[in-house]
Amino acid sequence: MTQTASAFVLGTAMWGWTINPTDCHRILDTYYERGGRWIDGATNYPINKKGSDFRKAEQILLDWINSRGVDDLKIIMKVGSVNNLGGPENNLSPSFLLLCAQEYQHLFGQQLASLMIHWDNRTNLEEIQASLDTLIVVEGVSLGLSGVRHPDIYAEALENRKVKEVWLQLKHNVIYSDYNRYAPLHDNARCIAYGINAGGLKLDAKAYSKQASLLARGGNHEQHKELVEGLIGLIDRFSAANNRPALKKMNHIGLLYALLHPGIEKVLLGVSKVEQLEDSLAWEQVLNQYDYSDWFAALGKIIVKHGKK
Ligand SMILES: NC(=O)c1ccc[n+]([C@@H]2O[C@H](COP(=O)([O-])OP(=O)(O)OC[C@H]3O[C@@H](n4cnc5c(N)ncnc54)[C@H](OP(=O)(O)O)[C@@H]3O)[C@@H](O)[C@H]2O)c1
């Protein structure tokens, strides 16, 4: 099989919550073996509202790194959270961000690729610039943003600080996409899409397991019934075309919708099993190999009809 550079980043939001440490390590073994190096973390993963699990996901990653002796990962850490309760409390003061930068440089060394500001609702330009000032001087580490309420103010702050490029994590799936909301940052941003399965939405209502990600996060299948029917209709319509593999499930649609988007550079995988990882790796190859632009265009129409945006 011909290998092309992968756009994937392995997500860790459910590690230590719906995915036990042994399975996380199995997923990591396969991901690494297949050439995956990018990993996404955050101080507050898993956000399961259980205080004793604060920073558990990064500990699972560290245990794996130490047991395998790996030294060539590219790790993104989202910082600013002070707990894993899922509320708005965070600390983006320069002193706290400096502490986070020092901590993750100590833990991950040269494998720390990016530090991202995680959730920012502020409107004060000077305060935002002070946060940026702390992170842009961290050697060998790229600046990133995730969950920014006011992209226009950030665009101004980046221009004032002469920052030309930032990683930007944004939600992008068939129910909701933040891509257009981030328009003020499009010139500077290298976009990484997350939530491509809409947090674990399935096409088949019977496909949810007891540990299903959507249900653990308080989601609800019924809420998206019409959209799901529209998506199943598209699968049926295109399945007659036998010149390329047929899409079969939500993950294939989510991957297509993100990987074919011209403004998206990387895609976060939220796999909970090795088989799901294998499925995504295989589908990235398929989408690189065959033309699905007609599928992508038809999907856009279904989303306009049934999605939120
Ligand atoms: N920047 C941010 O604010 C932010 C927010 C959210 C997430 N993230 C990052 O993005 C990563 C992914 O986010 P997400 O978990 O919301 O992603 P997602 O892709 O929307 O949802 C993941 C869920 O989709 C299902 N799934 C994934 N691959 C599948 C496959 N091949 N076949 C069938 N089902 C599949 C699984 O559900 P089941 O387990 O139920 O089977 C899985 O738990 C996170 O781990 C985190 O690193 C960032």
Tab-separated table of C-alpha atoms in Angstrom, residues 3-291:
chain	number	residue	atom	x	y	z
A	3	GLN	CA	1.757	5.628	2.223
A	4	THR	CA	1.061	9.350	1.975
A	5	ALA	CA	1.576	11.770	4.846
A	6	SER	CA	-1.298	11.416	7.271
A	7	ALA	CA	-3.455	14.355	8.348
A	8	PHE	CA	-4.379	12.617	11.606
A	9	VAL	CA	-3.796	13.669	15.195
A	10	LEU	CA	-4.766	11.128	17.873
A	11	GLY	CA	-7.197	12.562	20.433
A	12	THR	CA	-7.189	11.670	24.130
A	13	ALA	CA	-10.364	13.306	25.496
A	14	MET	CA	-11.985	10.002	26.503
A	15	TRP	CA	-8.842	8.297	27.859
A	16	GLY	CA	-9.349	7.132	31.423
A	17	TRP	CA	-13.104	7.744	31.039
A	18	THR	CA	-14.833	5.514	28.482
A	19	ILE	CA	-11.468	4.046	27.348
A	20	ASN	CA	-9.405	2.188	29.928
A	21	PRO	CA	-5.597	2.638	30.081
A	22	THR	CA	-4.876	-0.787	28.545
A	23	ASP	CA	-6.994	0.013	25.495
A	24	CYS	CA	-5.400	3.478	25.222
A	25	HIS	CA	-1.995	1.776	25.071
A	26	ARG	CA	-3.241	-0.681	22.430
A	27	ILE	CA	-4.493	2.238	20.348
A	28	LEU	CA	-1.168	4.035	20.796
A	29	ASP	CA	0.813	0.923	19.799
A	30	THR	CA	-1.132	0.603	16.534
A	31	TYR	CA	-1.105	4.329	15.800
A	32	TYR	CA	2.657	4.539	16.321
A	33	GLU	CA	3.370	1.365	14.347
A	34	ARG	CA	1.391	2.810	11.426
A	35	GLY	CA	3.451	6.020	11.417
A	36	GLY	CA	1.217	8.222	13.618
A	37	ARG	CA	3.171	10.732	15.673
A	38	TRP	CA	0.774	13.609	16.422
A	39	ILE	CA	-1.126	13.361	19.735
A	40	ASP	CA	-3.581	15.860	21.198
A	41	GLY	CA	-3.975	16.362	24.943
A	42	ALA	CA	-5.274	18.889	27.443
A	43	THR	CA	-4.625	19.351	31.155
A	44	ASN	CA	-8.294	18.694	31.896
A	45	TYR	CA	-8.684	15.394	29.976
A	46	PRO	CA	-10.809	13.471	30.677
A	47	ILE	CA	-13.507	16.099	31.368
A	48	ASN	CA	-15.574	13.565	33.311
A	49	LYS	CA	-16.244	15.796	36.326
A	50	LYS	CA	-14.316	13.390	38.564
A	51	GLY	CA	-11.668	15.480	40.333
A	52	SER	CA	-9.377	12.506	40.959
A	53	ASP	CA	-9.113	11.982	37.168
A	54	PHE	CA	-7.680	15.461	36.528
A	55	ARG	CA	-4.663	15.014	34.146
A	56	LYS	CA	-5.287	11.256	33.900
A	57	ALA	CA	-5.181	11.195	30.076
A	58	GLU	CA	-1.702	12.748	29.964
A	59	GLN	CA	-0.535	10.255	32.623
A	60	ILE	CA	-1.709	7.368	30.427
A	61	LEU	CA	0.297	8.864	27.551
A	62	LEU	CA	3.376	9.365	29.742
A	63	ASP	CA	3.210	5.774	31.015
A	64	TRP	CA	3.140	4.570	27.394
A	65	ILE	CA	6.047	6.832	26.343
A	66	ASN	CA	8.142	5.613	29.264
A	67	SER	CA	7.316	1.939	28.811
A	68	ARG	CA	8.035	2.019	25.027
A	69	GLY	CA	10.995	4.431	25.149
A	70	VAL	CA	9.482	6.600	22.414
A	71	ASP	CA	11.065	9.992	21.745
A	72	ASP	CA	9.675	11.230	18.432
A	73	LEU	CA	6.047	12.139	19.106
A	74	LYS	CA	4.582	15.557	18.325
A	75	ILE	CA	2.401	16.394	21.288
A	76	ILE	CA	-0.134	19.201	21.434
A	77	MET	CA	-1.131	20.279	24.961
A	78	LYS	CA	-4.054	22.588	25.539
A	79	VAL	CA	-3.519	24.618	28.685
A	80	GLY	CA	-5.397	26.999	30.959
A	81	SER	CA	-7.794	24.563	32.650
A	82	VAL	CA	-7.698	24.378	36.421
A	83	ASN	CA	-10.027	21.399	36.849
A	84	ASN	CA	-11.849	18.765	34.774
A	85	LEU	CA	-15.394	19.723	35.757
A	86	GLY	CA	-16.258	21.091	32.311
A	87	GLY	CA	-17.156	24.562	33.604
A	88	PRO	CA	-15.784	27.854	32.340
A	89	GLU	CA	-13.131	28.283	35.097
A	90	ASN	CA	-9.622	28.607	33.720
A	91	ASN	CA	-6.458	30.599	34.246
A	92	LEU	CA	-4.747	32.294	31.309
A	93	SER	CA	-2.563	34.587	33.403
A	94	PRO	CA	1.079	34.741	32.250
A	95	SER	CA	2.314	33.149	35.493
A	96	PHE	CA	-0.007	30.141	35.196
A	97	LEU	CA	0.732	29.673	31.486
A	98	LEU	CA	4.450	29.803	32.267
A	99	LEU	CA	3.967	27.128	34.901
A	100	CYS	CA	2.116	24.948	32.337
A	101	ALA	CA	4.821	25.507	29.713
A	102	GLN	CA	7.560	24.523	32.175
A	103	GLU	CA	5.623	21.484	33.365
A	104	TYR	CA	4.993	20.112	29.853
A	105	GLN	CA	8.525	20.847	28.681
A	106	HIS	CA	9.719	18.902	31.701
A	107	LEU	CA	7.325	15.985	31.068
A	108	PHE	CA	7.529	15.729	27.254
A	109	GLY	CA	10.832	17.443	26.403
A	110	GLN	CA	11.431	17.785	22.660
A	111	GLN	CA	8.185	15.888	21.962
A	112	LEU	CA	6.123	18.922	22.990
A	113	ALA	CA	5.136	20.415	19.620
A	114	SER	CA	2.451	22.954	20.527
A	115	LEU	CA	0.930	24.698	23.525
A	116	MET	CA	-2.616	25.859	22.908
A	117	ILE	CA	-4.647	28.389	24.803
A	118	HIS	CA	-7.685	26.368	25.854
A	119	TRP	CA	-10.986	28.217	26.041
A	120	ASP	CA	-10.894	31.974	26.114
A	121	ASN	CA	-13.944	34.198	26.451
A	122	ARG	CA	-11.999	37.390	27.176
A	123	THR	CA	-12.464	40.621	25.253
A	124	ASN	CA	-9.526	42.536	26.730
A	125	LEU	CA	-6.845	42.910	24.059
A	126	GLU	CA	-3.989	43.628	26.497
A	127	GLU	CA	-4.774	40.554	28.594
A	128	ILE	CA	-4.893	38.369	25.496
A	129	GLN	CA	-1.589	39.795	24.301
A	130	ALA	CA	-0.022	39.083	27.703
A	131	SER	CA	-1.069	35.406	27.385
A	132	LEU	CA	0.370	35.255	23.872
A	133	ASP	CA	3.610	36.903	25.016
A	134	THR	CA	4.160	34.069	27.500
A	135	LEU	CA	3.654	31.283	24.986
A	136	ILE	CA	5.360	32.693	21.877
A	137	VAL	CA	8.755	32.679	23.558
A	138	VAL	CA	8.650	28.989	24.557
A	139	GLU	CA	11.474	27.533	22.503
A	140	GLY	CA	10.694	24.882	19.897
A	141	VAL	CA	6.957	24.973	20.654
A	142	SER	CA	4.299	26.362	18.277
A	143	LEU	CA	1.453	28.529	19.469
A	144	GLY	CA	-2.086	27.186	19.242
A	145	LEU	CA	-5.659	28.222	20.024
A	146	SER	CA	-8.718	26.217	20.934
A	147	GLY	CA	-12.168	27.426	21.947
A	148	VAL	CA	-11.697	31.144	21.380
A	149	ARG	CA	-14.884	33.207	21.781
A	150	HIS	CA	-13.632	36.358	19.997
A	151	PRO	CA	-11.529	35.456	16.949
A	152	ASP	CA	-11.519	39.105	15.774
A	153	ILE	CA	-9.728	40.261	18.950
A	154	TYR	CA	-7.272	37.380	18.654
A	155	ALA	CA	-6.584	38.359	15.020
A	156	GLU	CA	-5.708	41.866	16.201
A	157	ALA	CA	-3.521	40.532	19.036
A	158	LEU	CA	-1.644	38.212	16.663
A	159	GLU	CA	-1.066	41.047	14.222
A	160	ASN	CA	0.218	43.319	17.024
A	161	ARG	CA	2.589	40.572	18.118
A	162	LYS	CA	3.606	39.828	14.493
A	163	VAL	CA	2.586	36.170	14.804
A	164	LYS	CA	2.006	34.879	11.291
A	165	GLU	CA	0.945	31.310	12.040
A	166	VAL	CA	-1.014	29.491	14.756
A	167	TRP	CA	-2.564	26.066	15.067
A	168	LEU	CA	-6.313	26.371	15.551
A	169	GLN	CA	-8.578	23.561	16.780
A	170	LEU	CA	-12.166	23.927	15.663
A	171	LYS	CA	-15.281	21.800	15.741
A	172	HIS	CA	-16.277	20.643	12.286
A	173	ASN	CA	-18.929	18.030	11.664
A	174	VAL	CA	-22.235	17.464	9.879
A	175	ILE	CA	-24.212	19.019	12.721
A	176	TYR	CA	-22.100	22.072	13.371
A	177	SER	CA	-18.978	23.707	11.952
A	178	ASP	CA	-17.002	26.521	13.551
A	179	TYR	CA	-14.954	27.089	10.406
A	180	ASN	CA	-16.785	30.249	9.264
A	181	ARG	CA	-16.938	31.704	12.762
A	182	TYR	CA	-13.143	31.707	12.750
A	183	ALA	CA	-12.957	33.746	9.520
A	184	PRO	CA	-10.917	36.568	11.149
A	185	LEU	CA	-8.160	34.001	11.830
A	186	HIS	CA	-8.218	32.211	8.479
A	187	ASP	CA	-5.123	34.034	7.174
A	188	ASN	CA	-3.026	32.927	10.167
A	189	ALA	CA	-4.552	29.622	11.137
A	190	ARG	CA	-3.541	26.059	10.378
A	191	CYS	CA	-6.874	24.393	11.127
A	192	ILE	CA	-7.283	21.100	12.964
A	193	ALA	CA	-10.848	19.728	12.922
A	194	TYR	CA	-12.258	17.924	15.958
A	195	GLY	CA	-15.544	16.220	16.721
A	196	ILE	CA	-15.854	14.808	13.201
A	197	ASN	CA	-18.297	12.096	14.408
A	198	ALA	CA	-20.279	14.762	16.263
A	199	GLY	CA	-19.004	13.267	19.526
A	200	GLY	CA	-19.933	9.663	18.603
A	201	LEU	CA	-23.157	9.939	16.612
A	202	LYS	CA	-24.015	6.663	14.826
A	203	LEU	CA	-26.185	6.158	11.770
A	204	ASP	CA	-27.768	3.103	13.364
A	205	ALA	CA	-29.543	3.840	16.658
A	206	LYS	CA	-28.783	0.249	17.784
A	207	ALA	CA	-25.020	0.696	17.341
A	208	TYR	CA	-24.445	2.512	20.662
A	209	SER	CA	-22.589	0.420	23.250
A	210	LYS	CA	-22.955	0.857	27.027
A	211	GLN	CA	-19.758	2.879	26.956
A	212	ALA	CA	-20.857	4.908	23.914
A	213	SER	CA	-19.068	8.201	23.702
A	214	LEU	CA	-22.151	10.202	22.657
A	215	LEU	CA	-24.163	8.931	25.625
A	216	ALA	CA	-21.312	9.428	28.142
A	217	ARG	CA	-21.126	13.058	27.028
A	218	GLY	CA	-24.858	13.592	27.447
A	219	GLY	CA	-25.693	13.435	23.721
A	220	ASN	CA	-28.902	12.104	22.239
A	221	HIS	CA	-29.467	10.213	18.989
A	222	GLU	CA	-33.123	11.204	18.510
A	223	GLN	CA	-32.204	14.883	18.319
A	224	HIS	CA	-30.508	14.331	14.931
A	225	LYS	CA	-33.004	11.920	13.417
A	226	GLU	CA	-33.763	13.917	10.247
A	227	LEU	CA	-30.136	14.628	9.503
A	228	VAL	CA	-29.243	10.956	10.021
A	229	GLU	CA	-32.033	9.940	7.611
A	230	GLY	CA	-30.630	12.389	5.054
A	231	LEU	CA	-27.139	10.905	5.474
A	232	ILE	CA	-28.423	7.335	5.065
A	233	GLY	CA	-30.194	8.519	1.889
A	234	LEU	CA	-26.875	9.811	0.526
A	235	ILE	CA	-25.117	6.531	1.306
A	236	ASP	CA	-27.850	4.657	-0.604
A	237	ARG	CA	-27.691	7.070	-3.530
A	238	PHE	CA	-23.917	6.796	-3.956
A	239	SER	CA	-23.598	3.096	-3.172
A	240	ALA	CA	-24.566	2.325	-6.791
A	241	ALA	CA	-21.274	3.872	-7.986
A	242	ASN	CA	-19.002	0.809	-8.005
A	243	ASN	CA	-15.872	2.630	-9.194
A	244	ARG	CA	-14.810	3.378	-5.601
A	245	PRO	CA	-15.401	2.036	-2.079
A	246	ALA	CA	-18.843	2.868	-0.673
A	247	LEU	CA	-19.167	4.899	2.523
A	248	LYS	CA	-20.837	2.825	5.217
A	249	LYS	CA	-20.915	4.741	8.469
A	250	MET	CA	-20.828	8.056	10.250
A	251	ASN	CA	-17.050	7.950	10.639
A	252	HIS	CA	-16.600	7.712	6.850
A	253	ILE	CA	-18.872	10.712	6.353
A	254	GLY	CA	-17.104	12.707	9.093
A	255	LEU	CA	-13.686	11.942	7.624
A	256	LEU	CA	-14.821	12.876	4.124
A	257	TYR	CA	-16.363	16.119	5.340
A	258	ALA	CA	-13.147	17.158	7.131
A	259	LEU	CA	-10.412	15.748	4.882
A	260	LEU	CA	-11.897	17.197	1.677
A	261	HIS	CA	-12.391	20.640	3.214
A	262	PRO	CA	-9.849	22.966	1.550
A	263	GLY	CA	-9.278	25.017	4.735
A	264	ILE	CA	-8.605	22.073	7.065
A	265	GLU	CA	-5.073	20.720	7.405
A	266	LYS	CA	-5.322	18.138	10.162
A	267	VAL	CA	-8.072	15.973	11.618
A	268	LEU	CA	-8.403	14.791	15.198
A	269	LEU	CA	-9.309	11.142	15.693
A	270	GLY	CA	-11.410	10.253	18.723
A	271	VAL	CA	-11.148	6.486	18.359
A	272	SER	CA	-12.159	4.284	21.270
A	273	LYS	CA	-10.927	0.955	19.859
A	274	VAL	CA	-8.074	-0.292	17.667
A	275	GLU	CA	-10.648	-1.360	15.029
A	276	GLN	CA	-11.941	2.226	14.821
A	277	LEU	CA	-8.400	3.455	14.317
A	278	GLU	CA	-7.829	0.861	11.567
A	279	ASP	CA	-11.072	1.979	9.921
A	280	SER	CA	-9.992	5.646	9.938
A	281	LEU	CA	-6.482	4.870	8.659
A	282	ALA	CA	-7.921	2.797	5.806
A	283	TRP	CA	-10.447	5.515	4.931
A	284	GLU	CA	-7.827	8.228	4.798
A	285	GLN	CA	-6.046	6.147	2.141
A	286	VAL	CA	-9.290	5.636	0.228
A	287	LEU	CA	-10.169	9.339	0.299
A	288	ASN	CA	-6.671	10.207	-0.962
A	289	GLN	CA	-6.929	7.664	-3.741
A	290	TYR	CA	-10.426	8.229	-5.189
A	291	ASP	CA	-12.445	11.269	-6.180
